[in-house]
Short mmCIF file of C-alpha atoms in Angstrom, two decimals:
data_model
loop_
_atom_site.label_atom_id
_atom_site.label_comp_id
_atom_site.label_asym_id
_atom_site.label_seq_id
_atom_site.Cartn_x
_atom_site.Cartn_y
_atom_site.Cartn_z
CA MET A 1 0.01 0.03 0.01
CA ARG A 2 1.52 3.32 -1.04
CA HIS A 3 1.68 5.96 1.68
CA PRO A 4 -0.83 8.94 0.71
CA ALA A 5 2.62 11.68 1.17
CA SER A 6 4.15 9.28 -1.51
CA ARG A 7 0.83 9.60 -3.63
CA HIS A 8 1.39 13.28 -3.73
CA LEU A 9 5.05 13.22 -4.38
CA LEU A 10 4.33 11.07 -7.59
CA THR A 11 1.52 13.39 -8.80
CA LEU A 12 3.70 16.32 -8.34
CA PHE A 13 6.72 14.26 -10.42
CA VAL A 14 4.48 13.71 -13.35
CA VAL A 15 3.43 16.93 -13.18
CA ALA A 16 7.05 18.26 -13.45
CA CYS A 17 7.76 15.80 -15.96
CA VAL A 18 4.93 16.27 -18.50
CA ALA A 19 6.01 20.31 -18.19
CA CYS A 20 9.47 19.44 -19.22
CA GLY A 21 8.41 17.04 -21.95
CA THR A 22 9.48 14.06 -20.37
CA THR A 23 7.88 10.68 -21.24
CA VAL A 24 6.53 8.95 -18.30
CA ARG A 25 6.09 4.95 -18.33
CA SER A 26 4.90 3.64 -15.63
CA ALA A 27 5.32 -0.35 -14.47
CA PHE A 28 1.56 -0.99 -14.86
CA ALA A 29 1.50 0.69 -18.76
CA THR A 30 4.19 -1.42 -19.06
CA GLU A 31 2.62 -4.61 -18.21
CA LEU A 32 -0.24 -4.10 -19.97
CA ARG A 33 1.95 -4.02 -23.11
CA MET A 34 3.49 -7.22 -22.65
CA THR A 35 0.64 -9.20 -23.88
CA PRO A 36 0.67 -12.73 -25.04
CA ILE A 37 1.43 -11.90 -28.70
CA VAL A 38 4.61 -9.90 -27.52
CA LYS A 39 5.58 -12.53 -25.17
CA ALA A 40 5.31 -15.11 -27.86
CA VAL A 41 7.40 -13.22 -30.37
CA GLN A 42 10.30 -12.57 -27.78
CA GLY A 43 10.34 -16.08 -26.92
CA VAL A 44 11.12 -17.41 -30.21
CA LYS A 45 12.79 -14.37 -32.22
CA GLU A 46 16.24 -15.79 -31.66
CA SER A 47 15.55 -18.91 -33.16
CA ILE A 48 14.04 -17.34 -36.33
CA VAL A 49 16.21 -16.77 -39.08
CA ASN A 50 15.99 -14.49 -42.66
CA ILE A 51 17.01 -16.38 -45.75
CA HIS A 52 18.23 -14.54 -49.02
CA GLY A 53 20.22 -15.42 -52.24
CA HIS A 54 20.31 -15.12 -55.78
CA LYS A 55 18.73 -18.03 -58.34
CA THR A 56 18.44 -18.22 -62.27
CA ILE A 57 15.25 -18.53 -63.79
CA SER A 58 14.46 -18.70 -67.70
CA THR A 59 11.90 -16.71 -68.83
CA ALA A 60 10.31 -16.97 -72.43
CA SER A 61 11.03 -14.42 -75.25
CA ALA A 62 11.34 -14.17 -78.73
CA LEU A 63 14.47 -15.59 -78.78
CA GLY A 64 13.45 -18.62 -76.48
CA ASP A 65 14.25 -18.97 -72.82
CA ALA A 66 16.31 -16.58 -71.54
CA PRO A 67 17.88 -17.13 -68.03
CA ARG A 68 17.46 -14.37 -65.47
CA GLN A 69 18.92 -13.45 -62.02
CA VAL A 70 16.32 -13.12 -59.31
CA ASN A 71 16.29 -12.05 -55.79
CA GLY A 72 15.25 -14.91 -53.51
CA MET A 73 14.28 -14.84 -49.86
CA GLY A 74 12.51 -16.72 -47.33
CA THR A 75 12.71 -17.39 -43.70
CA GLY A 76 13.85 -20.61 -41.43
CA VAL A 77 13.62 -21.87 -38.13
CA ILE A 78 16.58 -23.23 -35.78
CA VAL A 79 15.85 -27.02 -34.97
CA ASP A 80 19.27 -28.07 -33.65
CA GLU A 81 21.62 -25.84 -31.57
CA ARG A 82 24.76 -27.12 -34.00
CA GLY A 83 23.12 -24.59 -36.52
CA TYR A 84 20.82 -27.22 -38.67
CA ILE A 85 17.71 -25.15 -40.18
CA ILE A 86 14.48 -25.90 -41.38
CA THR A 87 12.62 -23.55 -44.39
CA ASN A 88 11.06 -24.65 -47.49
CA GLN A 89 12.63 -26.28 -50.02
CA HIS A 90 11.54 -23.57 -52.46
CA VAL A 91 12.99 -21.03 -50.76
CA VAL A 92 16.63 -22.70 -51.42
CA GLU A 93 16.07 -24.71 -54.42
CA GLY A 94 18.53 -23.39 -57.39
CA VAL A 95 20.40 -21.02 -54.75
CA ARG A 96 24.01 -21.46 -55.10
CA ARG A 97 25.02 -19.13 -52.44
CA ILE A 98 22.12 -19.55 -49.48
CA GLN A 99 22.89 -16.32 -47.15
CA VAL A 100 21.13 -16.53 -43.38
CA THR A 101 21.04 -14.02 -41.26
CA LEU A 102 20.39 -14.46 -37.55
CA ASN A 103 18.19 -11.83 -35.61
CA GLY A 104 21.29 -10.22 -33.97
CA GLY A 105 22.12 -9.26 -37.46
CA THR A 106 24.95 -11.91 -38.05
CA THR A 107 25.03 -13.40 -41.84
CA TYR A 108 26.71 -16.51 -42.56
CA VAL A 109 26.42 -18.69 -45.90
CA ALA A 110 24.38 -22.29 -45.36
CA GLN A 111 25.11 -25.42 -46.84
CA LEU A 112 21.64 -27.46 -48.25
CA ILE A 113 22.06 -30.52 -46.52
CA ALA A 114 18.70 -32.52 -47.85
CA PHE A 115 15.25 -31.97 -48.95
CA ASP A 116 11.74 -33.69 -49.27
CA GLU A 117 10.21 -32.36 -52.53
CA LYS A 118 6.75 -33.84 -51.64
CA THR A 119 6.23 -31.62 -48.41
CA ASP A 120 8.51 -28.77 -49.63
CA LEU A 121 10.73 -29.25 -46.87
CA ALA A 122 14.32 -28.61 -46.54
CA LEU A 123 17.37 -28.85 -43.97
CA ILE A 124 20.40 -26.33 -44.15
CA LYS A 125 23.16 -25.68 -42.04
CA VAL A 126 25.32 -22.81 -40.91
CA ASP A 127 28.46 -23.21 -39.16
CA ALA A 128 28.01 -20.59 -36.04
CA GLU A 129 30.60 -19.75 -33.46
CA LYS A 130 28.44 -20.60 -30.59
CA PRO A 131 25.21 -22.92 -30.36
CA LEU A 132 21.96 -21.20 -31.14
CA PRO A 133 18.95 -21.03 -29.75
CA VAL A 134 16.18 -23.71 -30.80
CA ILE A 135 12.73 -22.95 -31.73
CA THR A 136 9.99 -24.28 -29.21
CA THR A 137 7.66 -26.54 -30.75
CA GLY A 138 4.25 -27.37 -30.17
CA THR A 139 1.47 -29.87 -31.64
CA SER A 140 -0.56 -29.64 -34.58
CA THR A 141 -3.02 -32.39 -33.30
CA ASP A 142 -5.17 -30.12 -31.30
CA LEU A 143 -5.46 -26.92 -33.27
CA MET A 144 -8.87 -25.18 -32.90
CA PRO A 145 -10.31 -23.17 -35.93
CA GLY A 146 -10.79 -19.64 -34.56
CA GLU A 147 -7.63 -19.72 -31.98
CA THR A 148 -5.29 -16.81 -32.04
CA VAL A 149 -1.91 -17.45 -34.41
CA ILE A 150 1.07 -15.39 -35.08
CA ALA A 151 3.31 -15.68 -38.24
CA VAL A 152 6.88 -14.48 -38.55
CA GLY A 153 9.30 -14.09 -41.42
CA ASN A 154 10.81 -11.96 -43.96
CA ALA A 155 8.11 -10.64 -45.49
CA TYR A 156 8.96 -9.09 -48.88
CA GLY A 157 12.36 -8.45 -47.59
CA TYR A 158 11.30 -7.01 -44.35
CA GLU A 159 12.62 -8.94 -42.08
CA ASN A 160 11.25 -10.04 -38.59
CA SER A 161 7.37 -8.99 -40.06
CA VAL A 162 5.23 -10.20 -37.54
CA THR A 163 1.39 -10.35 -38.18
CA ARG A 164 -1.23 -12.02 -36.05
CA GLY A 165 -4.73 -13.64 -37.11
CA ILE A 166 -6.58 -17.20 -36.58
CA ILE A 167 -6.84 -20.36 -37.65
CA SER A 168 -9.42 -20.34 -40.59
CA ALA A 169 -9.65 -24.03 -41.07
CA LEU A 170 -7.67 -27.46 -40.92
CA HIS A 171 -6.43 -30.28 -43.59
CA ARG A 172 -6.63 -28.22 -46.65
CA THR A 173 -5.53 -29.28 -50.00
CA VAL A 174 -4.00 -26.69 -51.91
CA GLN A 175 -2.54 -26.81 -55.58
CA VAL A 176 -0.15 -24.06 -56.41
CA SER A 177 1.35 -25.30 -59.49
CA ASP A 178 1.23 -27.93 -62.09
CA THR A 179 3.87 -30.16 -60.06
CA GLN A 180 3.28 -28.61 -56.66
CA LYS A 181 0.25 -29.91 -54.77
CA TYR A 182 0.28 -29.90 -50.65
CA TYR A 183 -1.77 -31.93 -48.47
CA ASP A 184 -3.05 -31.24 -44.67
CA LEU A 185 -2.53 -27.69 -44.61
CA ILE A 186 -3.53 -25.29 -41.69
CA GLN A 187 -5.23 -22.36 -43.24
CA THR A 188 -5.46 -18.65 -41.64
CA ASP A 189 -5.79 -15.28 -42.42
CA ALA A 190 -2.43 -14.19 -40.59
CA SER A 191 -0.90 -12.22 -43.32
CA ILE A 192 1.50 -14.75 -45.20
CA ASN A 193 3.75 -12.81 -48.03
CA PRO A 194 6.58 -13.65 -50.36
CA GLY A 195 9.49 -14.32 -47.75
CA ASN A 196 7.57 -15.44 -45.11
CA SER A 197 7.96 -19.11 -46.48
CA GLY A 198 9.82 -21.42 -44.45
CA GLY A 199 9.07 -19.20 -40.93
CA PRO A 200 7.03 -20.33 -38.12
CA LEU A 201 3.21 -20.30 -37.48
CA LEU A 202 2.92 -19.73 -33.64
CA ASN A 203 0.15 -20.23 -31.23
CA ILE A 204 -0.38 -18.06 -28.54
CA ASP A 205 2.08 -19.81 -26.25
CA GLY A 206 4.83 -19.01 -28.26
CA GLU A 207 5.37 -22.86 -29.40
CA MET A 208 5.74 -23.32 -33.33
CA ILE A 209 2.31 -25.18 -34.55
CA GLY A 210 3.43 -24.79 -38.66
CA ILE A 211 5.81 -23.99 -40.91
CA ASN A 212 4.70 -21.24 -43.42
CA VAL A 213 4.52 -22.13 -47.01
CA ALA A 214 2.12 -20.37 -49.50
CA VAL A 215 -0.46 -17.83 -49.94
CA ARG A 216 -3.51 -18.02 -52.27
CA VAL A 217 -2.83 -15.47 -55.03
CA GLY A 218 -5.31 -12.93 -55.46
CA ALA A 219 -7.16 -13.43 -52.23
CA GLN A 220 -6.48 -11.56 -48.98
CA GLY A 221 -6.33 -13.18 -45.92
CA ILE A 222 -5.74 -17.02 -47.41
CA GLY A 223 -2.43 -18.41 -46.44
CA PHE A 224 -1.34 -22.13 -45.56
CA ALA A 225 1.16 -23.56 -43.52
CA ILE A 226 2.58 -26.95 -42.81
CA PRO A 227 1.55 -29.01 -39.52
CA VAL A 228 4.26 -28.78 -37.27
CA ASP A 229 4.07 -32.81 -36.46
CA THR A 230 4.42 -33.26 -40.31
CA VAL A 231 7.55 -30.46 -40.07
CA MET A 232 9.01 -32.56 -37.38
CA ASP A 233 8.82 -35.87 -38.67
CA ILE A 234 10.28 -35.24 -42.02
CA ALA A 235 12.99 -32.81 -40.04
CA SER A 236 13.99 -36.27 -38.11
CA GLN A 237 14.41 -38.26 -41.57
CA LEU A 238 16.47 -35.29 -43.01
CA MET A 239 18.58 -35.26 -40.13
CA SER A 240 19.00 -39.09 -39.67
CA ILE A 241 22.58 -40.11 -38.48
CA GLN A 242 22.19 -43.13 -41.06
CA ARG A 243 22.31 -40.16 -43.61
CA LEU A 244 24.88 -37.42 -41.66
CA ASP A 245 27.20 -40.03 -40.23
CA GLN A 246 26.41 -43.39 -41.68
CA HIS A 247 25.52 -44.56 -38.18
CA TRP A 248 22.42 -46.60 -36.94
CA HIS A 249 20.06 -47.27 -33.97
CA GLY A 250 17.61 -49.08 -35.31
CA ILE A 251 14.53 -47.06 -33.46
CA ALA A 252 11.47 -46.62 -35.26
CA GLY A 253 9.01 -44.16 -32.78
CA GLU A 254 5.98 -42.29 -32.54
CA THR A 255 5.48 -38.98 -30.71
CA LYS A 256 2.10 -39.38 -28.70
CA TYR A 257 0.22 -37.13 -26.05
CA LEU A 258 -1.21 -37.56 -22.59
CA ASP A 259 -2.70 -34.72 -21.02
CA GLY A 260 -0.99 -32.36 -23.56
CA ILE A 261 2.54 -33.45 -22.74
CA ALA A 262 4.48 -35.21 -25.71
CA TYR A 263 6.04 -38.37 -25.43
CA LEU A 264 8.33 -40.59 -27.92
CA GLN A 265 6.68 -44.45 -27.90
CA VAL A 266 9.07 -47.22 -29.61
CA ASN A 267 6.87 -48.69 -32.53
CA ALA A 268 9.74 -51.14 -33.79
CA VAL A 269 13.38 -52.11 -33.34
CA ASP A 270 15.37 -53.65 -36.14
CA PRO A 271 16.60 -56.84 -35.33
CA ASN A 272 20.33 -56.86 -34.12
CA SER A 273 20.34 -53.54 -34.25
CA PRO A 274 22.29 -51.42 -31.56
CA ALA A 275 18.98 -50.62 -30.08
CA SER A 276 17.91 -54.36 -29.94
CA LEU A 277 21.42 -55.20 -28.72
CA CYS A 278 21.25 -52.75 -25.63
CA GLY A 279 17.69 -53.90 -25.01
CA VAL A 280 15.17 -51.32 -26.34
CA GLN A 281 11.75 -53.16 -26.74
CA ALA A 282 8.65 -52.09 -28.96
CA GLY A 283 6.49 -50.12 -26.49
CA ASP A 284 8.77 -48.74 -24.28
CA VAL A 285 8.75 -44.90 -24.00
CA ILE A 286 12.13 -43.18 -24.45
CA THR A 287 12.79 -39.92 -21.95
CA ALA A 288 16.06 -39.13 -22.50
CA ILE A 289 19.45 -39.88 -24.31
CA GLU A 290 22.30 -38.39 -22.34
CA ASP A 291 21.22 -35.08 -21.49
CA LEU A 292 18.76 -34.16 -24.13
CA GLU A 293 14.90 -34.69 -23.33
CA VAL A 294 13.31 -37.09 -25.96
CA CYS A 295 9.77 -36.57 -27.44
CA ARG A 296 10.29 -36.72 -30.80
CA MET A 297 12.47 -38.99 -33.26
CA LEU A 298 14.14 -35.67 -34.22
CA ASP A 299 15.37 -36.07 -30.71
CA VAL A 300 16.91 -38.94 -31.05
CA GLU A 301 18.89 -38.08 -34.03
CA ARG A 302 19.90 -34.86 -32.56
CA ALA A 303 21.01 -37.04 -29.67
CA LEU A 304 23.02 -39.26 -31.59
CA LEU A 305 24.55 -36.98 -33.92
CA ASP A 306 28.12 -36.21 -34.23
CA ARG A 307 29.08 -39.27 -32.21
CA GLU A 308 32.18 -41.93 -33.13
CA THR A 309 31.32 -45.37 -34.11
CA GLY A 310 31.39 -47.58 -30.75
CA GLU A 311 30.76 -44.61 -28.76
CA GLU A 312 28.58 -45.99 -25.60
CA VAL A 313 25.45 -43.19 -25.05
CA SER A 314 23.05 -43.06 -21.78
CA LEU A 315 19.49 -43.67 -22.69
CA LYS A 316 16.61 -43.69 -20.41
CA LEU A 317 12.98 -45.25 -21.00
CA LYS A 318 9.88 -46.14 -19.12
CA ARG A 319 8.44 -49.65 -19.61
CA GLY A 320 4.85 -50.38 -18.89
CA GLU A 321 4.06 -49.25 -15.41
CA GLY A 322 7.57 -49.68 -14.27
CA ASP A 323 10.16 -47.42 -13.03
CA GLU A 324 12.92 -45.73 -15.65
CA LYS A 325 15.38 -47.89 -16.92
CA SER A 326 18.79 -46.83 -17.65
CA LEU A 327 20.61 -48.59 -20.95
CA SER A 328 23.73 -48.03 -22.79
CA LEU A 329 23.35 -47.51 -26.72
CA VAL A 330 26.62 -48.50 -28.69
CA LEU A 331 26.83 -46.74 -31.79
CA GLN A 332 27.63 -49.02 -35.03
CA GLY A 333 28.00 -48.21 -38.42
CA GLN A 334 25.97 -49.36 -41.40
CA GLY A 335 28.06 -52.41 -41.77
CA GLY A 336 30.22 -54.02 -44.50
CA ALA A 337 28.18 -52.64 -47.38
CA ASN A 338 28.86 -48.97 -46.31
CA GLN A 339 30.87 -48.47 -49.43
CA TYR A 340 28.02 -49.22 -51.59
CA VAL A 341 25.75 -47.09 -49.60
CA ASP A 342 28.08 -44.16 -50.20
CA ALA A 343 28.45 -45.16 -54.18
CA ALA A 344 24.52 -45.07 -54.18
CA TRP A 345 24.72 -41.76 -52.43
CA GLU A 346 27.38 -40.64 -55.35
CA LEU A 347 26.12 -42.50 -58.28
CA LEU A 348 22.42 -41.97 -57.47
CA GLY A 349 21.99 -39.31 -55.22
CA ILE A 350 20.07 -41.46 -52.57
CA ARG A 351 20.78 -42.87 -48.89
CA VAL A 352 18.72 -45.75 -47.86
CA GLN A 353 17.99 -48.07 -44.93
CA SER A 354 16.25 -51.32 -44.91
CA VAL A 355 12.57 -51.31 -44.25
CA PRO A 356 11.51 -54.05 -41.83
CA SER A 357 9.46 -57.05 -43.62
CA ASN A 358 6.62 -56.80 -40.87
CA GLU A 359 6.22 -53.37 -42.29
CA PHE A 360 5.52 -54.17 -45.87
CA ARG A 361 2.99 -56.94 -44.76
CA SER A 362 1.29 -54.62 -42.49
CA ASN A 363 0.73 -52.27 -45.32
CA ASN A 364 -0.39 -54.92 -47.44
CA SER A 365 2.44 -54.77 -49.98
CA ARG A 366 2.98 -57.35 -52.76
CA TYR A 367 6.54 -56.72 -52.33
CA ARG A 368 8.86 -59.00 -50.14
CA GLY A 369 10.87 -55.86 -48.82
CA GLY A 370 12.60 -52.52 -49.94
CA LEU A 371 14.94 -49.82 -48.97
CA ARG A 372 13.77 -46.80 -47.77
CA ILE A 373 14.89 -43.17 -49.09
CA THR A 374 16.25 -41.14 -46.19
CA ALA A 375 18.01 -38.27 -48.21
CA VAL A 376 18.03 -37.33 -51.79
CA LYS A 377 21.18 -35.37 -53.01
CA ALA A 378 20.12 -31.63 -54.41
CA TYR A 379 20.26 -32.03 -58.33
CA SER A 380 21.41 -35.62 -58.09
CA PRO A 381 19.72 -38.06 -60.86
CA ALA A 382 17.47 -39.16 -58.19
CA ALA A 383 16.17 -35.72 -57.77
CA ARG A 384 15.82 -35.07 -61.59
CA GLN A 385 13.48 -38.41 -61.56
CA GLN A 386 11.47 -36.80 -58.56
CA ILE A 387 12.53 -39.67 -56.11
CA ARG A 388 11.80 -38.18 -52.44
CA VAL A 389 12.76 -38.76 -48.67
CA GLY A 390 10.41 -41.58 -47.52
CA ASP A 391 9.89 -43.17 -50.82
CA VAL A 392 11.00 -47.05 -51.03
CA LEU A 393 12.98 -48.52 -53.43
CA VAL A 394 11.82 -52.25 -54.37
CA GLY A 395 13.43 -52.84 -57.30
CA MET A 396 16.43 -52.05 -59.88
CA HIS A 397 16.31 -53.01 -63.34
CA GLU A 398 15.09 -57.12 -63.22
CA TRP A 399 16.29 -57.20 -59.34
CA GLU A 400 14.41 -56.98 -55.99
CA THR A 401 16.25 -54.42 -53.58
CA ILE A 402 15.30 -55.95 -50.63
CA SER A 403 18.72 -55.42 -48.31
CA VAL A 404 21.77 -53.47 -49.25
CA ASP A 405 23.32 -56.44 -50.25
CA ASN A 406 21.08 -56.04 -53.09
CA LEU A 407 22.04 -52.91 -53.88
CA GLU A 408 25.53 -54.00 -53.66
CA TYR A 409 25.05 -56.43 -56.48
CA ILE A 410 23.09 -53.88 -58.65
CA LEU A 411 25.87 -51.20 -58.31
CA LYS A 412 28.73 -53.86 -59.36
CA SER A 413 26.73 -54.90 -62.45
CA ASP A 414 27.64 -54.17 -65.80
CA ILE A 415 24.50 -51.75 -66.61
CA ILE A 416 25.85 -49.60 -63.83
CA ALA A 417 29.84 -50.26 -65.09
CA GLN A 418 28.64 -48.96 -68.63
CA LYS A 419 26.67 -45.76 -67.13
CA ARG A 420 23.55 -47.10 -69.05
CA PRO A 421 20.18 -45.42 -67.46
CA ILE A 422 18.69 -48.09 -65.14
CA LYS A 423 14.91 -48.82 -64.75
CA PHE A 424 13.83 -48.03 -61.15
CA TYR A 425 10.68 -48.99 -58.92
CA ILE A 426 9.59 -47.14 -56.12
CA LEU A 427 6.93 -47.42 -53.28
CA ARG A 428 4.94 -44.39 -52.30
CA ASP A 429 1.57 -44.37 -50.49
CA ASN A 430 1.18 -48.10 -51.56
CA GLU A 431 1.20 -46.88 -55.20
CA THR A 432 4.20 -48.30 -57.65
CA TYR A 433 6.31 -45.47 -59.58
CA TYR A 434 8.89 -46.35 -62.20
CA GLY A 435 11.21 -44.30 -64.32
CA ASP A 436 14.85 -44.49 -66.01
CA ILE A 437 17.56 -42.80 -63.77
CA ALA A 438 20.87 -41.78 -65.05
CA VAL A 439 24.28 -42.74 -63.39
CA ALA A 440 26.74 -39.86 -62.18
CA ASN A 441 30.13 -40.44 -62.94
CA TYR A 442 31.49 -42.42 -59.86
CA ARG A 443 34.18 -45.43 -59.55
CA VAL A 444 32.78 -47.93 -57.23
CA ARG A 445 35.84 -49.67 -55.53
#
């Protein structure tokens, strides 16, 4: 309680300040200005980056297709403190020099690590001098039409622009071009403009619930975002230790929610994998790896990234109603066929991992097995054939591709040695697609 005398003195102080032109900022006014939206933006601004670059496009003219340089811009979010950033694939596609500017103004040149054309997501990386802040993620499973959302991005080159709106609808399918169609998008009336692509859509708690991806041309107040749960699933594939480190853990998991709390439940464990050998079982809930809390498959990949073959890693999990268990997982390489996994990367532009046979049975597939595409190299033969992360390679030429051993046999064949295009067969959404893939210049030792 304020003393009456102090109230009189405060009044005199305010009058004196007004008389001399001094601005008065009371603690009460400042508190009112710190709205939930302000707090949400301040909480994530350090983990949002602006992306710039130049790309060459062809334009029709009387003399044919004339290439011209255009300025590209977009936004990204930091998903790992080592500098890994998720953005839209169309933001960085064709950009030779990807420039990333942090919130503080520091600019780096980023490397394109991998992308998924189907979802229009890409993983890029900058080499910063210190750990970078990671964006706070929510979930897209409980979104409600009408709830407040916030979009942050590099709109029309105006860096760190903030707009707000509501969720207008969920599960939208949007055709933006003859070659690009999006599924299960969040529709919002928060202003999303060119340059916002790859930036976060936030809820009122400051959690990322989507990645802004598209606007409806000619319409006002109609924008779209990729749900964050889809983003995080694709990010875990693009950032897998099998792709980046040629290591293997053997865990397949799914994020679930209990009373709004996310947790990672193990769905399957590959036989004879590091996870299987250390005692991880289907149904286990992984809570931590070393000092990183785990609630998504992306956390598993982040915790195991940049470690040495044979390194022992502490893993904590819960099984059933029992107490938390501590296990020691020992990282392994991908096996003796590593050189052929590397050769597939150099010759075709793909990295692969075996798909458990029970997964094929559960999907009613007529194939006996296959190799899941875990990464596609930019501008590679596979990328030109529109092969995507998540596709399953089930055959090449006249041979099945059930295991890496099958891949080894094919890569050592005369067809590869002669650098002839080879027919491939992939499984995507239980549909079979095929084509002829060229072979890059690379010697298989």
